GROMACS .gro file of C-alpha atoms in nm:
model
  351
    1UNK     CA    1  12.025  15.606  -6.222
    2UNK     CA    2  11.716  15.813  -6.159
    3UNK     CA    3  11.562  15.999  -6.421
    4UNK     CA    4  11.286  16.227  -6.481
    5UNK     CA    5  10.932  16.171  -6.628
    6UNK     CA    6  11.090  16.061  -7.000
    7UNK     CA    7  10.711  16.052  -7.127
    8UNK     CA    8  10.750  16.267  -7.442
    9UNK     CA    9  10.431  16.420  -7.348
   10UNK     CA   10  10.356  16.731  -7.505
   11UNK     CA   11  10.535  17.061  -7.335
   12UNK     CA   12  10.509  17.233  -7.119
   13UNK     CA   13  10.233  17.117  -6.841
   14UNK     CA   14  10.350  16.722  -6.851
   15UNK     CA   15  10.594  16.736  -6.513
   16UNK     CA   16  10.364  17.046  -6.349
   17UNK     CA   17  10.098  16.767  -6.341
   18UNK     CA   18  10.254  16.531  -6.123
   19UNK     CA   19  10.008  16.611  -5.855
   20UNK     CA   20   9.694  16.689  -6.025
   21UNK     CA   21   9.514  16.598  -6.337
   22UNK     CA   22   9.370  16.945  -6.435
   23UNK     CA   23   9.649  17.181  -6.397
   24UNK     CA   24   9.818  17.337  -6.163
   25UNK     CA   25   9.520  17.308  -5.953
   26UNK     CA   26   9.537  17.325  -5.542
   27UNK     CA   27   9.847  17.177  -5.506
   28UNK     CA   28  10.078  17.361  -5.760
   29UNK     CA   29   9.882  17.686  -5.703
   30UNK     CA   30  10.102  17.999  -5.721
   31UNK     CA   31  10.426  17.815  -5.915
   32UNK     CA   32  10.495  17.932  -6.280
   33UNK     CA   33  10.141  18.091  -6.391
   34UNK     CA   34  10.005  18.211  -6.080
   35UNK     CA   35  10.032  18.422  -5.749
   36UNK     CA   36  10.348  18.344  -5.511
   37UNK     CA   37  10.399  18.413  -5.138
   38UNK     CA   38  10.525  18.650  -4.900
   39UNK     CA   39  10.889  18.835  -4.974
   40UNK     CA   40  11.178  18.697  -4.742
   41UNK     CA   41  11.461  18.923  -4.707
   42UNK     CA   42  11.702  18.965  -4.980
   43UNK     CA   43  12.052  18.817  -4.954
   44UNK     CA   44  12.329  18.870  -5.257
   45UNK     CA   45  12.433  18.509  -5.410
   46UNK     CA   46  12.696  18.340  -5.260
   47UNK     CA   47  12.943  18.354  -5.548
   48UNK     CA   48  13.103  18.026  -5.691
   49UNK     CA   49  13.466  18.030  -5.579
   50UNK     CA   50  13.747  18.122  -5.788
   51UNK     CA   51  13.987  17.813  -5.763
   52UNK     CA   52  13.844  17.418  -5.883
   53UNK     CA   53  13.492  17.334  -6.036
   54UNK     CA   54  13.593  17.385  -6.342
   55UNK     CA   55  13.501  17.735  -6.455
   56UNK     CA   56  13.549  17.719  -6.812
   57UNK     CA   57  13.433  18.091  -6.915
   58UNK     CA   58  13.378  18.279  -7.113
   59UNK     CA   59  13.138  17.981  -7.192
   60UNK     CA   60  12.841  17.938  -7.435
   61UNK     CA   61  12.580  17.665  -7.360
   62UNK     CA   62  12.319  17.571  -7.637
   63UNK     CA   63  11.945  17.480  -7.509
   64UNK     CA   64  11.589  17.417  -7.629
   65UNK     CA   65  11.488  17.727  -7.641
   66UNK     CA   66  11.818  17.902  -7.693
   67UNK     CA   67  12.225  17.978  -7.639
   68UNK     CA   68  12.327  18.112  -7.255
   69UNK     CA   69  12.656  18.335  -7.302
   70UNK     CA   70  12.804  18.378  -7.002
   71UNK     CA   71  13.137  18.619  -7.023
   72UNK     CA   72  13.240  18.525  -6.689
   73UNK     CA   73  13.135  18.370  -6.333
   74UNK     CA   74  12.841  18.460  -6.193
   75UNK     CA   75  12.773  18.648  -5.908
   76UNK     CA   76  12.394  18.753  -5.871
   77UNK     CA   77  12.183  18.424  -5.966
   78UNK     CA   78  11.799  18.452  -6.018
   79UNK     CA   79  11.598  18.136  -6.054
   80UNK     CA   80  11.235  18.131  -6.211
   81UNK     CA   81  11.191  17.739  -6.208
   82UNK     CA   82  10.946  17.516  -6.032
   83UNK     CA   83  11.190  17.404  -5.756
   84UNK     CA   84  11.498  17.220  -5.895
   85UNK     CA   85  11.697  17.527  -6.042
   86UNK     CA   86  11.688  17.670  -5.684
   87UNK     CA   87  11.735  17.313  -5.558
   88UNK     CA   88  12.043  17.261  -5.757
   89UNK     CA   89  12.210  17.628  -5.686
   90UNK     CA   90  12.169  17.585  -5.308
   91UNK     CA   91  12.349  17.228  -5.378
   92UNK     CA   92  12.662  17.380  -5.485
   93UNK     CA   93  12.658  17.641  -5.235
   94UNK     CA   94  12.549  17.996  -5.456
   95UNK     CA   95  12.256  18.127  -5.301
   96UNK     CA   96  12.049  18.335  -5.532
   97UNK     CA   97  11.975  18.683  -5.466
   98UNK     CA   98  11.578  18.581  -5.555
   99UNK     CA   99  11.359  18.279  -5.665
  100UNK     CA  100  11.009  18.229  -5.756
  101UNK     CA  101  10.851  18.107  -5.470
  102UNK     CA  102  10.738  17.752  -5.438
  103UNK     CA  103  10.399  17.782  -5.300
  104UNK     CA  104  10.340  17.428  -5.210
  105UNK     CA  105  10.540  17.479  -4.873
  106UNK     CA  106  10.455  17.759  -4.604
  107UNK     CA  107  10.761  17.940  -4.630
  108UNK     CA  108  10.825  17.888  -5.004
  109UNK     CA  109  11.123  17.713  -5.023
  110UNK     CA  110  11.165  17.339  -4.965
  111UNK     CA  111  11.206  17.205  -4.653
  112UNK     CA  112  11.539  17.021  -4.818
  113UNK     CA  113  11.665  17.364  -4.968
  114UNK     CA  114  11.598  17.519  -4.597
  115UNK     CA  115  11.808  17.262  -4.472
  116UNK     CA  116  12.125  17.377  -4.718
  117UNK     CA  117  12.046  17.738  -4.673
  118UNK     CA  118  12.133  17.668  -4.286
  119UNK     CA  119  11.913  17.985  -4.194
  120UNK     CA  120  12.023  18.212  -4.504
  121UNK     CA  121  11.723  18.381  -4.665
  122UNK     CA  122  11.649  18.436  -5.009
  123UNK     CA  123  11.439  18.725  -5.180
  124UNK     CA  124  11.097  18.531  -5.294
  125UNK     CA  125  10.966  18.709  -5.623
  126UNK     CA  126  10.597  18.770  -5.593
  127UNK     CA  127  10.396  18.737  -5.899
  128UNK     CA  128  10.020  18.649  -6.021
  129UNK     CA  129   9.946  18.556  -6.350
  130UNK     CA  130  10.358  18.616  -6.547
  131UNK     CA  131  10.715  18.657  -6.404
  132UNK     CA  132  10.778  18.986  -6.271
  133UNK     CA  133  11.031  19.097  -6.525
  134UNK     CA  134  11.066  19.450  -6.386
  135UNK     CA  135  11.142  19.297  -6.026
  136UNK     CA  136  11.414  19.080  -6.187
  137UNK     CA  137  11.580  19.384  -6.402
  138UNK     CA  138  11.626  19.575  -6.080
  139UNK     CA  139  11.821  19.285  -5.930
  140UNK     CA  140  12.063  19.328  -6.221
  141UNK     CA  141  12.155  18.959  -6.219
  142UNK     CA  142  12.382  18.828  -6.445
  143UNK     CA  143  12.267  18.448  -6.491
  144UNK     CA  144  11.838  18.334  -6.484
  145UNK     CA  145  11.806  17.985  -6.397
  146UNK     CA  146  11.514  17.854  -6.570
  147UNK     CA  147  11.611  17.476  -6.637
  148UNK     CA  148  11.290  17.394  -6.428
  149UNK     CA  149  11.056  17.628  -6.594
  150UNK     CA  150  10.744  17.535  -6.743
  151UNK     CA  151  10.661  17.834  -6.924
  152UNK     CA  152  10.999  17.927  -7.063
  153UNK     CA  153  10.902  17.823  -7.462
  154UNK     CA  154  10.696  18.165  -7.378
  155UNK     CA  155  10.950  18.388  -7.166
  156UNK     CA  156  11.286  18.255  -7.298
  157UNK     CA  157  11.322  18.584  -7.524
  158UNK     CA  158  11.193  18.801  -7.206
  159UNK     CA  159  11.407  18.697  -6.943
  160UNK     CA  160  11.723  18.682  -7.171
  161UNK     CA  161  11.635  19.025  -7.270
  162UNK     CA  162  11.735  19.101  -6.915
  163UNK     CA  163  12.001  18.854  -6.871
  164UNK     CA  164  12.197  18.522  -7.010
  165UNK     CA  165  11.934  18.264  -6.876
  166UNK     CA  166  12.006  17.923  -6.885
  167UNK     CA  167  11.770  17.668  -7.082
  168UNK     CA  168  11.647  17.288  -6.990
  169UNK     CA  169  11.830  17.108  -7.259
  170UNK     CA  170  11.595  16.898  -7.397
  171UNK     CA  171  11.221  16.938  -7.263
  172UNK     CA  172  11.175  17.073  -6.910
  173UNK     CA  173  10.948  16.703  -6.914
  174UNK     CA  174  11.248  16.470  -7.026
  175UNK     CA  175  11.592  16.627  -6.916
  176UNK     CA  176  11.733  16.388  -6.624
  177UNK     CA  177  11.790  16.512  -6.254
  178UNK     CA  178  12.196  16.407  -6.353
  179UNK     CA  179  12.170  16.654  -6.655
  180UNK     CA  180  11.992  16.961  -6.492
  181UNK     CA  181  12.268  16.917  -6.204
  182UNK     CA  182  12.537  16.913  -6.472
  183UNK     CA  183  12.387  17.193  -6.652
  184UNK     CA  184  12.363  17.417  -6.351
  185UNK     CA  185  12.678  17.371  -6.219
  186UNK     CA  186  12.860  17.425  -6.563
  187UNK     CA  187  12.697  17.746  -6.610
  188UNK     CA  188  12.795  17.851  -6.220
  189UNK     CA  189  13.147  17.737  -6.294
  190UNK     CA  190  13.127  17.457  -6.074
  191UNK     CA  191  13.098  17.182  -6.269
  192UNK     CA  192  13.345  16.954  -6.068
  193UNK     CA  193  13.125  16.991  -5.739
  194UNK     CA  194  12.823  16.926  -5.975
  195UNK     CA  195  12.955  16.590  -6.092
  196UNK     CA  196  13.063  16.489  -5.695
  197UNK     CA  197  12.667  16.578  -5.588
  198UNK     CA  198  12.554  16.356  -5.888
  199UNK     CA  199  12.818  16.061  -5.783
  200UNK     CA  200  12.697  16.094  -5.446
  201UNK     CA  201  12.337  16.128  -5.477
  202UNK     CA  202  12.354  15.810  -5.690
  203UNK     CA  203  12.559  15.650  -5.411
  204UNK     CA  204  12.274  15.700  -5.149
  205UNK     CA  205  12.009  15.540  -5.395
  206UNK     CA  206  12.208  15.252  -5.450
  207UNK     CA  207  12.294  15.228  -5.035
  208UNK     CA  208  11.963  15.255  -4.926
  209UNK     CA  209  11.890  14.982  -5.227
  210UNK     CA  210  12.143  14.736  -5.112
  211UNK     CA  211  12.059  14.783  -4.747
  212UNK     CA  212  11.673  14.738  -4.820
  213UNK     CA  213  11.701  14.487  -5.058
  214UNK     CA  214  11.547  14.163  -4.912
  215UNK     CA  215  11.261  14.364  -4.783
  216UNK     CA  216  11.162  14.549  -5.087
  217UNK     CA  217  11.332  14.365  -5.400
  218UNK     CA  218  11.001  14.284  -5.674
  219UNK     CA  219  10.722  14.394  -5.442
  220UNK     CA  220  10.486  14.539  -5.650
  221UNK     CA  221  10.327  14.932  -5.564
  222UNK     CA  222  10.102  15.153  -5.712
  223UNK     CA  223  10.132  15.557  -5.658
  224UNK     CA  224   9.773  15.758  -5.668
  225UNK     CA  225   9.663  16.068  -5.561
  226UNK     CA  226   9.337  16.277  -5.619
  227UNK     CA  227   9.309  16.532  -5.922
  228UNK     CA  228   9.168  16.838  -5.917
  229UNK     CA  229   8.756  16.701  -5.948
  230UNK     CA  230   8.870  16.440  -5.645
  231UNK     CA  231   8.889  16.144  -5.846
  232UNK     CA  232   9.158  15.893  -5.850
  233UNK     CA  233   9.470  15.952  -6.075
  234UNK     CA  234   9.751  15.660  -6.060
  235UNK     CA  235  10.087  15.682  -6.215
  236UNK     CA  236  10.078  15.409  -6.530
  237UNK     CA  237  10.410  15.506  -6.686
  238UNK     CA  238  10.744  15.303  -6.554
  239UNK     CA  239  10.912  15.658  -6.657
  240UNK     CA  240  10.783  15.842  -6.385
  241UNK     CA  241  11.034  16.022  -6.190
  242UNK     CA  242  10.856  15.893  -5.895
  243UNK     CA  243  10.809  15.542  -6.054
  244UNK     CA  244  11.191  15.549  -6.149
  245UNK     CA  245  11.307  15.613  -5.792
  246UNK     CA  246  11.121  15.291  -5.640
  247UNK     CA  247  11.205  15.124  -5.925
  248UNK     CA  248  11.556  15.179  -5.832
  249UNK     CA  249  11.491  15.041  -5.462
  250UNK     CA  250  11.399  14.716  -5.615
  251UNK     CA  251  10.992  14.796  -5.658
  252UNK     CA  252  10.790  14.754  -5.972
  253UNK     CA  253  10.477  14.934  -6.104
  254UNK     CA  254  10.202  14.692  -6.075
  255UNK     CA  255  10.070  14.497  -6.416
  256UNK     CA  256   9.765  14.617  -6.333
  257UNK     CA  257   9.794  15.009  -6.375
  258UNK     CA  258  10.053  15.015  -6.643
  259UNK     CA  259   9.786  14.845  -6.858
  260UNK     CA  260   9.543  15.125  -6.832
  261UNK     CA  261   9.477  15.386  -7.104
  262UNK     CA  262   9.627  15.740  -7.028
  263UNK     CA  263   9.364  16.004  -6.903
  264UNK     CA  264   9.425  16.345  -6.802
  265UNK     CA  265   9.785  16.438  -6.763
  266UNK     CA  266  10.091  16.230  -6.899
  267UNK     CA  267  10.188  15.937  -6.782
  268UNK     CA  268   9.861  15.894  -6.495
  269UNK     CA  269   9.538  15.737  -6.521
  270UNK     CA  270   9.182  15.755  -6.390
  271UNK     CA  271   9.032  15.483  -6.157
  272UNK     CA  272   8.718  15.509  -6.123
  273UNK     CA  273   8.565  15.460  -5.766
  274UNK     CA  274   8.412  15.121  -5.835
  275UNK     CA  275   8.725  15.005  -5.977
  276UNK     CA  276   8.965  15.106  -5.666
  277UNK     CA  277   9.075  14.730  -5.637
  278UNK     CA  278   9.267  14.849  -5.936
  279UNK     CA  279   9.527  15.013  -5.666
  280UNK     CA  280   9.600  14.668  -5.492
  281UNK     CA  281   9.992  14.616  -5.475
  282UNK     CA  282  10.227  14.453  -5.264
  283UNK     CA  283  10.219  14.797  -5.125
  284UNK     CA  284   9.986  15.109  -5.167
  285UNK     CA  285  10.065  15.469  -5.181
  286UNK     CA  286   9.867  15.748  -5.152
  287UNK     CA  287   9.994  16.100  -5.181
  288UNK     CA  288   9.725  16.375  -4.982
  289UNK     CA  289   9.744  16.768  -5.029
  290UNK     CA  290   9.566  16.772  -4.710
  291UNK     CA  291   9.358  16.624  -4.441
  292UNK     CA  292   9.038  16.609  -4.602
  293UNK     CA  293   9.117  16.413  -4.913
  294UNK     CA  294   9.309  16.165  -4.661
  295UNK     CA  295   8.969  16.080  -4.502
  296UNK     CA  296   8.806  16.102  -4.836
  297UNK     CA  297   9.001  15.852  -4.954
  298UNK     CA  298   9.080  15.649  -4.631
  299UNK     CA  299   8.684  15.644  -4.526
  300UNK     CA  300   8.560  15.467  -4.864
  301UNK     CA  301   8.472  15.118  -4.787
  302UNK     CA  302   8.618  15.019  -5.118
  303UNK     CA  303   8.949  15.107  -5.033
  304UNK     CA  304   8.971  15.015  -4.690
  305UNK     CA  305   8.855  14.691  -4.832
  306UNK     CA  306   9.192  14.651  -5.064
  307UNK     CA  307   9.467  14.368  -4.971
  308UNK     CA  308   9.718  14.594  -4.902
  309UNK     CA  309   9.506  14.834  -4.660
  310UNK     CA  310   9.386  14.527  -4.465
  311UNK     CA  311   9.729  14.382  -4.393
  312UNK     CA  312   9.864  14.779  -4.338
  313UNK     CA  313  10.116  14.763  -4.673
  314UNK     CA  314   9.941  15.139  -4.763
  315UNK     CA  315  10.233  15.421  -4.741
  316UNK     CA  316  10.077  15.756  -4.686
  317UNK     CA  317  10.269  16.082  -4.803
  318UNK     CA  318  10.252  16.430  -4.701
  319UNK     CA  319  10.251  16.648  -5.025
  320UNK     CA  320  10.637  16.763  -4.935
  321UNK     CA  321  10.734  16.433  -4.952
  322UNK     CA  322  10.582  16.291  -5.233
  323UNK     CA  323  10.688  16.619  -5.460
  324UNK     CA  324  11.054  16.560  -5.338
  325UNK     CA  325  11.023  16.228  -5.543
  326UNK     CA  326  10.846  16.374  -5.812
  327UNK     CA  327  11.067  16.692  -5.877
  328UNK     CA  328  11.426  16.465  -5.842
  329UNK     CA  329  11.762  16.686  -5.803
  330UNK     CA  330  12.048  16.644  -5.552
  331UNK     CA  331  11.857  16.788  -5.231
  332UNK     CA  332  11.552  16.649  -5.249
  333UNK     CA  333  11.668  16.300  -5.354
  334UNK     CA  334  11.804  16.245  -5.015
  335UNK     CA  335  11.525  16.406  -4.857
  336UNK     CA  336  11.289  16.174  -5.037
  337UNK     CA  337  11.486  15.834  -4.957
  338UNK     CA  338  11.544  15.942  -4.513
  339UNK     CA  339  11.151  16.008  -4.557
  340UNK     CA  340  11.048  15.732  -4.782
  341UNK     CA  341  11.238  15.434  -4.747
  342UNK     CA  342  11.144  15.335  -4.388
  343UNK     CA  343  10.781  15.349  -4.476
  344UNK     CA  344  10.826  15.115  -4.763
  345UNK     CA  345  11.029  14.880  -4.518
  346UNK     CA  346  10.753  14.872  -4.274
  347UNK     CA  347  10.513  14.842  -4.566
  348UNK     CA  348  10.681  14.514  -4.764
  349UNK     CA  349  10.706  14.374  -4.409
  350UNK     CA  350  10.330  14.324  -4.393
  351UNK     CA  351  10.295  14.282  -4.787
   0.00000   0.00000   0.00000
């Protein structure tokens, strides 16, 4: 199964950094410390139903940074996460009457959570530098979400001052995809639908695995982007969310980056430009916020000069895509594998 970034790194900026290696930087601009985007209409929550899923309440759920009591179903959902607690809600069909925007997509939601939502809009909360508790009060919700939240060790005692809010179990860093789905869907009383998204989810990994399997079975890849000063950043760790899903299509992290020292944020190193052949894989990936770090990277001589690039093995992602791998939940799983797996195909064909 595919889990999250199990680095143990310290909390609560080791998962924010999948996509830059000083903060939130460019790409994660406007997500849990800083400004959001424009307000969609409000829509109530699409209540869990009555009958099945295992409802279970009154309930009482213990988490890292505290208990959720919940004295019944509920009906008006707020989520404050990065992405996945709104991913995960939208997966078993309870819309929430308002998120925190995710700023990394023009509309702020995910294109794989607009894809659920079938047109439905939800109220987007804006906010600059902390949650806007008085805009969540007025809402009068009756569950917070906050399973994805990277500064909830801070606003735990805020936001359940206002209502039960529900807790990553662990670390927001180390709790699994399968255990944030679980953990959602218990505390919407839907637990039984929760368990049939994991089961299926799973299902489509190990499809597209079996399908792909002479093509991509022990090629090796590496994963880079550029940090926030524009210099290389590779994934080193095996226990990269991202690293985990390829791994589970029959890749393997290259030798040659997992033996680097750490540098910057968990779990990524820095190559230096003179040491680019460092990247050379069976396959290359690149993840770009934008055009201009694509021809950055694809105009140096020293990487147009690497193995892979020559023979065309080098897999390009849009920032959507790759953070669809990086962030793992039930939507954006399948997202990631219809948008990722017939890149690498083409890729190991020519590695």
């Amino acid at each position: 199964m595919v889990h999250n970034n199990g680095t143990g790194a310290a909390r609560p900026l080791s998962r924010r950094f999948f996509l830059t290696a000083t903060g939130i930087g460019a790409l994660t601009a406007g997500l849990a410390a800083c400004g959001g985007t424009s307000t969609s209409g409000s829509s109530p929550s699409s209540p869990a139903p009555t009958s099945g899923g295992g409802g279970g309440f009154p309930l009482t759920m213990e988490g890292a940074e505290g208990k959720t009591v919940l004295t019944a179903r509920p009906q008006r959902v707020v989520t404050v996460g990065f992405m996945r607690d709104l991913d995960e809600a939208v997966s078993l069909g309870v819309n929430p009457v308002a998120t925190t925007p995710a700023s990394n997509f023009d509309s702020g939601i995910p294109p794989w959570v607009e894809a659920k939502l079938g047109g439905a809009k939800i109220e987007q909360l804006e906010f600059e530098d902390k949650l806007p508790f008085e805009k969540i009060v007025a809402l009068t919700p009756d569950l917070i979400l906050a399973t994805d939240s990277y500064t909830l060790a801070d606003d735990f005692a805020n936001l359940t001052a206002l209502a039960p809010t529900l807790s990553y179990e662990k670390d927001v860093a180390e709790d699994t995809w399968q255990t944030r789905a679980t953990r959602v869907g218990k505390a919407l009383g839907k637990s039984d639908e929760a368990e049939k998204a994991v089961k299926a989810v799973t299902a489509k990994i190990e499809e597209a695995k079996t399908k792909n399997q002479a093509a991509l079975a022990g090629k090796t890849f590496t994963f880079s982007l550029l940090n926030g000063e524009g210099a290389i950043a590779t994934v080193i760790l095996p226990t990269d969310a991202s690293a985990q899903l390829l791994a589970h299509l029959g890749l393997k992290l290259s030798d040659k980056v997992t033996k680097l020292p750490q540098a910057g944020p968990a779990g990524r190193a820095v190559v230096a430009t003179e040491n680019t052949d460092l990247l050379d894989a069976d396959i290359v990936m690149f993840s770009f916020r934008n055009a201009e770090e694509r021809a950055k990277v694809e105009g140096d001589r020293l990487f147009q000069n690497l193995p892979a690039v020559k023979r065309g093995a080098y897999v390009a992602l849009e920032v959507e895509t790759a953070l669809s791998m990086a962030f793992p939940s039930t939507l954006s799983i399948p997202y990631a594998l219809d948008k990722i797996v017939p890149l690498l195909v083409q890729a190991a064909g020519k590695a």
